[in-house]
mmCIF file of N, CA and C in Angstrom:
data_model
loop_
_atom_site.group_PDB
_atom_site.id
_atom_site.type_symbol
_atom_site.label_atom_id
_atom_site.label_comp_id
_atom_site.label_asym_id
_atom_site.label_seq_id
_atom_site.Cartn_x
_atom_site.Cartn_y
_atom_site.Cartn_z
ATOM 1 N N MET Z 1 177.214 79.695 8.477
ATOM 2 C CA MET Z 1 176.387 79.746 9.671
ATOM 3 C C MET Z 1 177.065 78.957 10.785
ATOM 4 N N ALA Z 2 177.239 79.575 11.878
ATOM 5 C CA ALA Z 2 177.809 78.882 13.039
ATOM 6 C C ALA Z 2 176.707 78.062 13.698
ATOM 7 N N HIS Z 3 177.088 76.937 14.233
ATOM 8 C CA HIS Z 3 176.125 76.112 14.949
ATOM 9 C C HIS Z 3 175.812 76.778 16.281
ATOM 10 N N LYS Z 4 174.617 76.562 16.774
ATOM 11 C CA LYS Z 4 174.197 77.181 18.027
ATOM 12 C C LYS Z 4 174.402 76.188 19.172
ATOM 13 N N ILE Z 5 175.125 76.626 20.172
ATOM 14 C CA ILE Z 5 175.430 75.801 21.340
ATOM 15 C C ILE Z 5 174.338 75.990 22.390
ATOM 16 N N HIS Z 6 173.879 74.878 22.950
ATOM 17 C CA HIS Z 6 172.877 74.906 24.026
ATOM 18 C C HIS Z 6 173.462 74.177 25.233
ATOM 19 N N ASN Z 7 174.240 74.873 26.022
ATOM 20 C CA ASN Z 7 174.840 74.265 27.215
ATOM 21 C C ASN Z 7 173.908 74.395 28.399
ATOM 22 N N ILE Z 8 173.862 73.318 29.192
ATOM 23 C CA ILE Z 8 173.074 73.337 30.423
ATOM 24 C C ILE Z 8 173.967 73.139 31.642
ATOM 25 N N GLY Z 9 175.299 73.023 31.398
ATOM 26 C CA GLY Z 9 176.242 72.947 32.503
ATOM 27 C C GLY Z 9 176.701 71.557 32.897
ATOM 28 N N ILE Z 10 176.286 70.536 32.182
ATOM 29 C CA ILE Z 10 176.696 69.172 32.516
ATOM 30 C C ILE Z 10 177.999 68.798 31.811
ATOM 31 N N ALA Z 11 178.033 68.917 30.486
ATOM 32 C CA ALA Z 11 179.203 68.493 29.705
ATOM 33 C C ALA Z 11 180.478 69.220 30.134
ATOM 34 N N ALA Z 12 180.384 70.496 30.441
ATOM 35 C CA ALA Z 12 181.565 71.277 30.828
ATOM 36 C C ALA Z 12 182.198 70.764 32.119
ATOM 37 N N GLN Z 13 181.437 70.069 32.942
ATOM 38 C CA GLN Z 13 181.991 69.491 34.160
ATOM 39 C C GLN Z 13 182.857 68.265 33.865
ATOM 40 N N ILE Z 14 182.709 67.729 32.654
ATOM 41 C CA ILE Z 14 183.409 66.507 32.271
ATOM 42 C C ILE Z 14 184.586 66.789 31.349
ATOM 43 N N GLY Z 15 184.405 67.703 30.389
ATOM 44 C CA GLY Z 15 185.468 67.966 29.429
ATOM 45 C C GLY Z 15 185.144 69.149 28.540
ATOM 46 N N ALA Z 16 185.978 69.357 27.539
ATOM 47 C CA ALA Z 16 185.818 70.485 26.614
ATOM 48 C C ALA Z 16 184.843 70.104 25.508
ATOM 49 N N CYS Z 17 183.566 70.067 25.857
ATOM 50 C CA CYS Z 17 182.538 69.738 24.880
ATOM 51 C C CYS Z 17 181.248 70.456 25.267
ATOM 52 N N SER Z 18 180.268 70.385 24.380
ATOM 53 C CA SER Z 18 178.982 71.047 24.600
ATOM 54 C C SER Z 18 177.920 70.034 24.977
ATOM 55 N N ASP Z 19 176.911 70.493 25.696
ATOM 56 C CA ASP Z 19 175.783 69.624 26.018
ATOM 57 C C ASP Z 19 174.954 69.320 24.775
ATOM 58 N N ALA Z 20 174.743 70.326 23.933
ATOM 59 C CA ALA Z 20 173.949 70.146 22.718
ATOM 60 C C ALA Z 20 174.391 71.170 21.677
ATOM 61 N N VAL Z 21 174.337 70.760 20.424
ATOM 62 C CA VAL Z 21 174.667 71.646 19.308
ATOM 63 C C VAL Z 21 173.502 71.597 18.327
ATOM 64 N N GLU Z 22 172.953 72.768 18.027
ATOM 65 C CA GLU Z 22 171.858 72.870 17.069
ATOM 66 C C GLU Z 22 172.423 73.277 15.716
ATOM 67 N N THR Z 23 172.010 72.554 14.679
ATOM 68 C CA THR Z 23 172.436 72.906 13.333
ATOM 69 C C THR Z 23 171.274 73.554 12.598
ATOM 70 N N GLY Z 24 171.604 74.250 11.515
ATOM 71 C CA GLY Z 24 170.584 74.911 10.710
ATOM 72 C C GLY Z 24 170.084 74.016 9.591
ATOM 73 N N SER Z 25 169.357 74.609 8.670
ATOM 74 C CA SER Z 25 168.832 73.862 7.530
ATOM 75 C C SER Z 25 169.789 73.978 6.342
ATOM 76 N N ASN Z 26 169.553 73.174 5.331
ATOM 77 C CA ASN Z 26 170.337 73.189 4.083
ATOM 78 C C ASN Z 26 171.826 72.987 4.331
ATOM 79 N N LEU Z 27 172.163 71.968 5.089
ATOM 80 C CA LEU Z 27 173.551 71.690 5.419
ATOM 81 C C LEU Z 27 174.061 70.481 4.643
ATOM 82 N N ARG Z 28 175.363 70.489 4.392
ATOM 83 C CA ARG Z 28 176.048 69.295 3.907
ATOM 84 C C ARG Z 28 176.549 68.571 5.148
ATOM 85 N N TRP Z 29 176.419 67.265 5.183
ATOM 86 C CA TRP Z 29 176.809 66.475 6.338
ATOM 87 C C TRP Z 29 177.982 65.570 5.990
ATOM 88 N N LEU Z 30 178.894 65.415 6.927
ATOM 89 C CA LEU Z 30 180.010 64.481 6.798
ATOM 90 C C LEU Z 30 179.973 63.569 8.013
ATOM 91 N N LEU Z 31 179.878 62.268 7.760
ATOM 92 C CA LEU Z 31 179.876 61.267 8.822
ATOM 93 C C LEU Z 31 181.028 60.325 8.540
ATOM 94 N N THR Z 32 181.905 60.154 9.500
ATOM 95 C CA THR Z 32 183.055 59.292 9.274
ATOM 96 C C THR Z 32 182.861 57.937 9.951
ATOM 97 N N SER Z 33 183.601 56.982 9.462
ATOM 98 C CA SER Z 33 183.693 55.689 10.128
ATOM 99 C C SER Z 33 184.542 55.849 11.376
ATOM 100 N N GLY Z 34 184.552 54.838 12.213
ATOM 101 C CA GLY Z 34 185.502 54.812 13.316
ATOM 102 C C GLY Z 34 186.903 54.787 12.720
ATOM 103 N N THR Z 35 187.694 55.789 13.031
ATOM 104 C CA THR Z 35 188.994 55.976 12.393
ATOM 105 C C THR Z 35 190.117 55.720 13.398
ATOM 106 N N PRO Z 36 190.922 54.691 13.152
ATOM 107 C CA PRO Z 36 192.039 54.399 14.058
ATOM 108 C C PRO Z 36 193.278 55.205 13.687
ATOM 109 N N GLY Z 37 194.287 55.128 14.523
ATOM 110 C CA GLY Z 37 195.570 55.786 14.277
ATOM 111 C C GLY Z 37 196.507 54.893 13.491
ATOM 112 N N LEU Z 38 196.057 54.462 12.362
ATOM 113 C CA LEU Z 38 196.794 53.552 11.491
ATOM 114 C C LEU Z 38 197.464 54.354 10.389
ATOM 115 N N GLN Z 39 198.756 54.127 10.176
ATOM 116 C CA GLN Z 39 199.454 54.837 9.109
ATOM 117 C C GLN Z 39 198.994 54.317 7.754
ATOM 118 N N MET Z 40 199.208 55.113 6.709
ATOM 119 C CA MET Z 40 198.776 54.739 5.368
ATOM 120 C C MET Z 40 199.424 53.435 4.901
ATOM 121 N N ASN Z 41 200.622 53.133 5.385
ATOM 122 C CA ASN Z 41 201.312 51.897 4.989
ATOM 123 C C ASN Z 41 200.951 50.715 5.886
ATOM 124 N N GLY Z 42 200.015 50.926 6.806
ATOM 125 C CA GLY Z 42 199.576 49.853 7.689
ATOM 126 C C GLY Z 42 200.285 49.794 9.026
ATOM 127 N N ASP Z 43 201.352 50.583 9.193
ATOM 128 C CA ASP Z 43 202.045 50.608 10.478
ATOM 129 C C ASP Z 43 201.156 51.255 11.541
ATOM 130 N N LEU Z 44 201.387 50.882 12.778
ATOM 131 C CA LEU Z 44 200.583 51.365 13.884
ATOM 132 C C LEU Z 44 201.488 51.716 15.048
ATOM 133 N N PRO Z 45 201.446 52.985 15.521
ATOM 134 C CA PRO Z 45 202.214 53.309 16.717
ATOM 135 C C PRO Z 45 201.743 52.438 17.885
ATOM 136 N N SER Z 46 202.626 52.188 18.827
ATOM 137 C CA SER Z 46 202.268 51.312 19.946
ATOM 138 C C SER Z 46 201.642 52.061 21.117
ATOM 139 N N ASP Z 47 201.701 53.396 21.105
ATOM 140 C CA ASP Z 47 201.203 54.174 22.244
ATOM 141 C C ASP Z 47 199.951 54.965 21.879
ATOM 142 N N ILE Z 48 199.183 55.324 22.890
ATOM 143 C CA ILE Z 48 197.928 56.042 22.680
ATOM 144 C C ILE Z 48 198.154 57.406 22.049
ATOM 145 N N ALA Z 49 199.178 58.143 22.462
ATOM 146 C CA ALA Z 49 199.410 59.475 21.885
ATOM 147 C C ALA Z 49 199.699 59.365 20.392
ATOM 148 N N GLY Z 50 200.521 58.409 19.997
ATOM 149 C CA GLY Z 50 200.844 58.232 18.583
ATOM 150 C C GLY Z 50 199.628 57.831 17.769
ATOM 151 N N GLN Z 51 198.827 56.907 18.296
ATOM 152 C CA GLN Z 51 197.628 56.490 17.573
ATOM 153 C C GLN Z 51 196.589 57.609 17.510
ATOM 154 N N ALA Z 52 196.413 58.332 18.608
ATOM 155 C CA ALA Z 52 195.452 59.436 18.628
ATOM 156 C C ALA Z 52 195.867 60.533 17.662
ATOM 157 N N GLU Z 53 197.146 60.847 17.626
ATOM 158 C CA GLU Z 53 197.673 61.866 16.713
ATOM 159 C C GLU Z 53 197.341 61.502 15.261
ATOM 160 N N LEU Z 54 197.616 60.276 14.886
ATOM 161 C CA LEU Z 54 197.330 59.846 13.510
ATOM 162 C C LEU Z 54 195.833 59.837 13.222
ATOM 163 N N ALA Z 55 195.039 59.350 14.171
ATOM 164 C CA ALA Z 55 193.590 59.312 13.957
ATOM 165 C C ALA Z 55 193.035 60.716 13.739
ATOM 166 N N TRP Z 56 193.479 61.678 14.553
ATOM 167 C CA TRP Z 56 193.001 63.051 14.380
ATOM 168 C C TRP Z 56 193.511 63.656 13.073
ATOM 169 N N LYS Z 57 194.723 63.323 12.652
ATOM 170 C CA LYS Z 57 195.209 63.798 11.344
ATOM 171 C C LYS Z 57 194.333 63.259 10.226
ATOM 172 N N HIS Z 58 193.929 61.995 10.329
ATOM 173 C CA HIS Z 58 193.028 61.422 9.327
ATOM 174 C C HIS Z 58 191.683 62.159 9.327
ATOM 175 N N ILE Z 59 191.158 62.459 10.515
ATOM 176 C CA ILE Z 59 189.895 63.204 10.611
ATOM 177 C C ILE Z 59 190.035 64.565 9.936
ATOM 178 N N LEU Z 60 191.141 65.276 10.200
ATOM 179 C CA LEU Z 60 191.347 66.585 9.565
ATOM 180 C C LEU Z 60 191.431 66.458 8.051
ATOM 181 N N ARG Z 61 192.062 65.396 7.557
ATOM 182 C CA ARG Z 61 192.141 65.181 6.105
ATOM 183 C C ARG Z 61 190.750 64.976 5.509
ATOM 184 N N MET Z 62 189.910 64.217 6.193
ATOM 185 C CA MET Z 62 188.548 63.992 5.704
ATOM 186 C C MET Z 62 187.748 65.295 5.719
ATOM 187 N N LEU Z 63 187.888 66.059 6.806
ATOM 188 C CA LEU Z 63 187.217 67.359 6.860
ATOM 189 C C LEU Z 63 187.688 68.252 5.717
ATOM 190 N N ASN Z 64 188.985 68.291 5.487
ATOM 191 C CA ASN Z 64 189.548 69.118 4.427
ATOM 192 C C ASN Z 64 188.997 68.716 3.057
ATOM 193 N N ARG Z 65 188.921 67.433 2.803
ATOM 194 C CA ARG Z 65 188.384 66.963 1.516
ATOM 195 C C ARG Z 65 186.934 67.382 1.323
ATOM 196 N N ALA Z 66 186.211 67.518 2.421
ATOM 197 C CA ALA Z 66 184.818 67.958 2.364
ATOM 198 C C ALA Z 66 184.707 69.473 2.465
ATOM 199 N N GLU Z 67 185.850 70.156 2.426
ATOM 200 C CA GLU Z 67 185.902 71.624 2.571
ATOM 201 C C GLU Z 67 185.254 72.067 3.880
ATOM 202 N N MET Z 68 185.641 71.357 4.944
ATOM 203 C CA MET Z 68 185.159 71.667 6.285
ATOM 204 C C MET Z 68 186.354 71.789 7.219
ATOM 205 N N THR Z 69 186.091 72.280 8.426
ATOM 206 C CA THR Z 69 187.106 72.399 9.476
ATOM 207 C C THR Z 69 186.530 71.836 10.777
ATOM 208 N N VAL Z 70 187.346 71.847 11.821
ATOM 209 C CA VAL Z 70 186.848 71.376 13.121
ATOM 210 C C VAL Z 70 185.689 72.231 13.624
ATOM 211 N N ALA Z 71 185.573 73.464 13.148
ATOM 212 C CA ALA Z 71 184.438 74.309 13.544
ATOM 213 C C ALA Z 71 183.110 73.744 13.042
ATOM 214 N N ASP Z 72 183.151 72.877 12.039
ATOM 215 C CA ASP Z 72 181.935 72.271 11.494
ATOM 216 C C ASP Z 72 181.560 70.971 12.202
ATOM 217 N N VAL Z 73 182.421 70.478 13.073
ATOM 218 C CA VAL Z 73 182.161 69.221 13.776
ATOM 219 C C VAL Z 73 181.110 69.469 14.846
ATOM 220 N N VAL Z 74 180.047 68.663 14.814
ATOM 221 C CA VAL Z 74 178.978 68.805 15.801
ATOM 222 C C VAL Z 74 178.947 67.652 16.798
ATOM 223 N N LYS Z 75 179.598 66.528 16.447
ATOM 224 C CA LYS Z 75 179.582 65.361 17.343
ATOM 225 C C LYS Z 75 180.872 64.563 17.156
ATOM 226 N N VAL Z 76 181.485 64.180 18.262
ATOM 227 C CA VAL Z 76 182.660 63.301 18.255
ATOM 228 C C VAL Z 76 182.330 62.100 19.127
ATOM 229 N N THR Z 77 182.596 60.919 18.597
ATOM 230 C CA THR Z 77 182.491 59.698 19.391
ATOM 231 C C THR Z 77 183.862 59.044 19.392
ATOM 232 N N GLU Z 78 184.388 58.805 20.586
ATOM 233 C CA GLU Z 78 185.718 58.222 20.727
ATOM 234 C C GLU Z 78 185.611 56.926 21.504
ATOM 235 N N CYS Z 79 186.355 55.930 21.056
ATOM 236 C CA CYS Z 79 186.418 54.654 21.763
ATOM 237 C C CYS Z 79 187.865 54.366 22.110
ATOM 238 N N LEU Z 80 188.120 54.139 23.372
ATOM 239 C CA LEU Z 80 189.435 53.745 23.868
ATOM 240 C C LEU Z 80 189.303 52.358 24.476
ATOM 241 N N ILE Z 81 190.399 51.617 24.514
ATOM 242 C CA ILE Z 81 190.316 50.299 25.142
ATOM 243 C C ILE Z 81 190.860 50.302 26.570
ATOM 244 N N ARG Z 82 191.505 51.408 26.979
ATOM 245 C CA ARG Z 82 192.043 51.480 28.348
ATOM 246 C C ARG Z 82 191.683 52.827 28.971
ATOM 247 N N ALA Z 83 191.020 52.781 30.101
ATOM 248 C CA ALA Z 83 190.635 54.012 30.798
ATOM 249 C C ALA Z 83 191.853 54.842 31.177
ATOM 250 N N GLU Z 84 192.963 54.194 31.471
ATOM 251 C CA GLU Z 84 194.156 54.950 31.872
ATOM 252 C C GLU Z 84 194.726 55.797 30.724
ATOM 253 N N ASP Z 85 194.267 55.578 29.492
ATOM 254 C CA ASP Z 85 194.721 56.374 28.348
ATOM 255 C C ASP Z 85 193.949 57.681 28.178
ATOM 256 N N ILE Z 86 192.891 57.874 28.954
ATOM 257 C CA ILE Z 86 192.047 59.065 28.773
ATOM 258 C C ILE Z 86 192.849 60.366 28.900
ATOM 259 N N PRO Z 87 193.686 60.580 29.919
ATOM 260 C CA PRO Z 87 194.422 61.849 30.002
ATOM 261 C C PRO Z 87 195.329 62.111 28.786
ATOM 262 N N ALA Z 88 196.080 61.114 28.356
ATOM 263 C CA ALA Z 88 196.972 61.305 27.200
ATOM 264 C C ALA Z 88 196.158 61.532 25.931
ATOM 265 N N TYR Z 89 195.067 60.784 25.766
ATOM 266 C CA TYR Z 89 194.211 60.974 24.601
ATOM 267 C C TYR Z 89 193.613 62.387 24.614
ATOM 268 N N SER Z 90 193.136 62.827 25.771
ATOM 269 C CA SER Z 90 192.491 64.140 25.882
ATOM 270 C C SER Z 90 193.424 65.275 25.483
ATOM 271 N N LYS Z 91 194.703 65.161 25.800
ATOM 272 C CA LYS Z 91 195.673 66.187 25.402
ATOM 273 C C LYS Z 91 195.764 66.293 23.892
ATOM 274 N N VAL Z 92 195.799 65.166 23.217
ATOM 275 C CA VAL Z 92 195.862 65.173 21.748
ATOM 276 C C VAL Z 92 194.567 65.743 21.183
ATOM 277 N N ARG Z 93 193.430 65.290 21.690
ATOM 278 C CA ARG Z 93 192.128 65.766 21.220
ATOM 279 C C ARG Z 93 192.018 67.286 21.351
ATOM 280 N N THR Z 94 192.423 67.800 22.503
ATOM 281 C CA THR Z 94 192.351 69.241 22.752
ATOM 282 C C THR Z 94 193.223 70.014 21.758
ATOM 283 N N ARG Z 95 194.387 69.495 21.471
ATOM 284 C CA ARG Z 95 195.284 70.160 20.521
ATOM 285 C C ARG Z 95 194.652 70.237 19.126
ATOM 286 N N PHE Z 96 193.970 69.192 18.706
ATOM 287 C CA PHE Z 96 193.374 69.183 17.373
ATOM 288 C C PHE Z 96 192.068 69.972 17.308
ATOM 289 N N LEU Z 97 191.263 69.931 18.355
ATOM 290 C CA LEU Z 97 189.985 70.642 18.330
ATOM 291 C C LEU Z 97 190.121 72.110 18.698
ATOM 292 N N GLY Z 98 191.148 72.484 19.426
ATOM 293 C CA GLY Z 98 191.302 73.883 19.804
ATOM 294 C C GLY Z 98 190.096 74.375 20.578
ATOM 295 N N ASP Z 99 189.514 75.479 20.119
ATOM 296 C CA ASP Z 99 188.362 76.067 20.797
ATOM 297 C C ASP Z 99 187.035 75.433 20.403
ATOM 298 N N ALA Z 100 187.048 74.556 19.404
ATOM 299 C CA ALA Z 100 185.803 73.898 18.998
ATOM 300 C C ALA Z 100 185.297 73.046 20.165
ATOM 301 N N ALA Z 101 184.001 73.059 20.372
ATOM 302 C CA ALA Z 101 183.419 72.298 21.481
ATOM 303 C C ALA Z 101 182.193 71.526 20.996
ATOM 304 N N PRO Z 102 182.419 70.530 20.133
ATOM 305 C CA PRO Z 102 181.281 69.726 19.674
ATOM 306 C C PRO Z 102 180.729 68.875 20.815
ATOM 307 N N THR Z 103 179.572 68.290 20.602
ATOM 308 C CA THR Z 103 179.109 67.304 21.568
ATOM 309 C C THR Z 103 180.069 66.126 21.496
ATOM 310 N N SER Z 104 180.152 65.369 22.566
ATOM 311 C CA SER Z 104 181.177 64.340 22.618
ATOM 312 C C SER Z 104 180.727 63.154 23.454
ATOM 313 N N ARG Z 105 181.178 61.986 23.023
ATOM 314 C CA ARG Z 105 180.951 60.775 23.807
ATOM 315 C C ARG Z 105 182.215 59.945 23.751
ATOM 316 N N LEU Z 106 182.766 59.642 24.917
ATOM 317 C CA LEU Z 106 183.960 58.814 25.000
ATOM 318 C C LEU Z 106 183.580 57.511 25.685
ATOM 319 N N LEU Z 107 183.872 56.409 25.002
ATOM 320 C CA LEU Z 107 183.572 55.085 25.533
ATOM 321 C C LEU Z 107 184.865 54.332 25.787
ATOM 322 N N VAL Z 108 184.895 53.556 26.844
ATOM 323 C CA VAL Z 108 185.982 52.614 27.072
ATOM 324 C C VAL Z 108 185.388 51.238 26.806
ATOM 325 N N VAL Z 109 185.961 50.575 25.809
ATOM 326 C CA VAL Z 109 185.442 49.286 25.355
ATOM 327 C C VAL Z 109 186.505 48.210 25.552
ATOM 328 N N SER Z 110 186.105 46.973 25.510
ATOM 329 C CA SER Z 110 187.056 45.889 25.755
ATOM 330 C C SER Z 110 187.998 45.654 24.584
ATOM 331 N N GLN Z 111 187.541 45.904 23.363
ATOM 332 C CA GLN Z 111 188.398 45.717 22.198
ATOM 333 C C GLN Z 111 187.775 46.412 21.005
ATOM 334 N N LEU Z 112 188.640 46.887 20.111
ATOM 335 C CA LEU Z 112 188.190 47.449 18.842
ATOM 336 C C LEU Z 112 188.327 46.370 17.771
ATOM 337 N N VAL Z 113 188.059 46.707 16.519
ATOM 338 C CA VAL Z 113 188.026 45.718 15.456
ATOM 339 C C VAL Z 113 189.332 44.931 15.316
ATOM 340 N N ARG Z 114 190.450 45.575 15.606
ATOM 341 C CA ARG Z 114 191.739 44.888 15.672
ATOM 342 C C ARG Z 114 192.274 45.089 17.081
ATOM 343 N N PRO Z 115 192.735 44.036 17.726
ATOM 344 C CA PRO Z 115 193.133 44.149 19.133
ATOM 345 C C PRO Z 115 194.267 45.130 19.402
ATOM 346 N N GLU Z 116 195.087 45.434 18.402
ATOM 347 C CA GLU Z 116 196.180 46.383 18.605
ATOM 348 C C GLU Z 116 195.740 47.844 18.509
ATOM 349 N N PHE Z 117 194.506 48.096 18.066
ATOM 350 C CA PHE Z 117 193.985 49.466 18.026
ATOM 351 C C PHE Z 117 193.679 49.913 19.453
ATOM 352 N N LEU Z 118 194.205 51.072 19.832
ATOM 353 C CA LEU Z 118 193.952 51.630 21.162
ATOM 354 C C LEU Z 118 192.837 52.669 21.145
ATOM 355 N N VAL Z 119 192.544 53.227 19.955
ATOM 356 C CA VAL Z 119 191.559 54.290 19.833
ATOM 357 C C VAL Z 119 190.938 54.269 18.443
ATOM 358 N N GLU Z 120 189.673 54.622 18.385
ATOM 359 C CA GLU Z 120 188.990 54.930 17.134
ATOM 360 C C GLU Z 120 188.163 56.185 17.378
ATOM 361 N N ILE Z 121 188.120 57.045 16.371
ATOM 362 C CA ILE Z 121 187.391 58.307 16.474
ATOM 363 C C ILE Z 121 186.428 58.398 15.300
ATOM 364 N N GLU Z 122 185.216 58.829 15.591
ATOM 365 C CA GLU Z 122 184.275 59.112 14.509
ATOM 366 C C GLU Z 122 183.689 60.490 14.758
ATOM 367 N N ILE Z 123 183.411 61.189 13.675
ATOM 368 C CA ILE Z 123 182.833 62.530 13.814
ATOM 369 C C ILE Z 123 181.612 62.671 12.918
ATOM 370 N N ILE Z 124 180.785 63.624 13.289
ATOM 371 C CA ILE Z 124 179.703 64.114 12.430
ATOM 372 C C ILE Z 124 179.931 65.614 12.300
ATOM 373 N N ALA Z 125 179.986 66.080 11.065
ATOM 374 C CA ALA Z 125 180.183 67.507 10.800
ATOM 375 C C ALA Z 125 179.069 67.987 9.875
ATOM 376 N N ALA Z 126 178.754 69.265 9.967
ATOM 377 C CA ALA Z 126 177.713 69.854 9.129
ATOM 378 C C ALA Z 126 178.143 71.257 8.731
ATOM 379 N N LYS Z 127 177.936 71.581 7.462
ATOM 380 C CA LYS Z 127 178.334 72.902 6.967
ATOM 381 C C LYS Z 127 177.284 73.400 5.992
ATOM 382 N N ALA Z 128 176.997 74.704 6.072
ATOM 383 C CA ALA Z 128 176.021 75.315 5.183
ATOM 384 C C ALA Z 128 176.523 75.284 3.752
ATOM 385 N N GLU Z 129 175.610 75.053 2.832
ATOM 386 C CA GLU Z 129 175.933 75.113 1.407
ATOM 387 C C GLU Z 129 176.204 76.563 1.034
ATOM 388 N N PRO Z 130 177.195 76.789 0.156
ATOM 389 C CA PRO Z 130 177.419 78.157 -0.328
ATOM 390 C C PRO Z 130 176.192 78.637 -1.094
ATOM 391 N N LYS Z 131 175.912 79.913 -0.992
ATOM 392 C CA LYS Z 131 174.761 80.495 -1.705
ATOM 393 C C LYS Z 131 175.243 81.163 -2.984
ATOM 394 N N GLY Z 132 174.546 80.935 -4.055
ATOM 395 C CA GLY Z 132 174.843 81.615 -5.317
ATOM 396 C C GLY Z 132 176.245 81.410 -5.807
ATOM 397 N N ASP Z 133 176.988 82.500 -5.985
ATOM 398 C CA ASP Z 133 178.336 82.466 -6.547
ATOM 399 C C ASP Z 133 179.417 82.304 -5.498
ATOM 400 N N GLU Z 134 179.058 82.040 -4.248
ATOM 401 C CA GLU Z 134 180.063 81.892 -3.193
ATOM 402 C C GLU Z 134 180.947 80.698 -3.444
#
């Protein structure tokens, strides 16, 4: 079941996202923690594009483990520590989300849990349970 988009024309003036997304019943939900662009070995790229790329790869891995895709994402919350990083971050986000247009909230905050983190991303995804032998 595809989620139903309810746009009123506000979100599209800001970015590639929806004003509201309606989900159906009997869904499996995936909620992620704030996910930074931290490599598995603990290394951290120094630039926003590198950190955003890794963070989105981690999000895709979590979706994959839940047998979901970006089409199942209904909400994205992003935190950046520098407003000037928004254009570079947005390019990476657009590449990973493609045509998906979940609801979205981008915050610019003074610091994340570790001061060297430039971005954290969290998502909420929902997918219908398979019926019968599917």
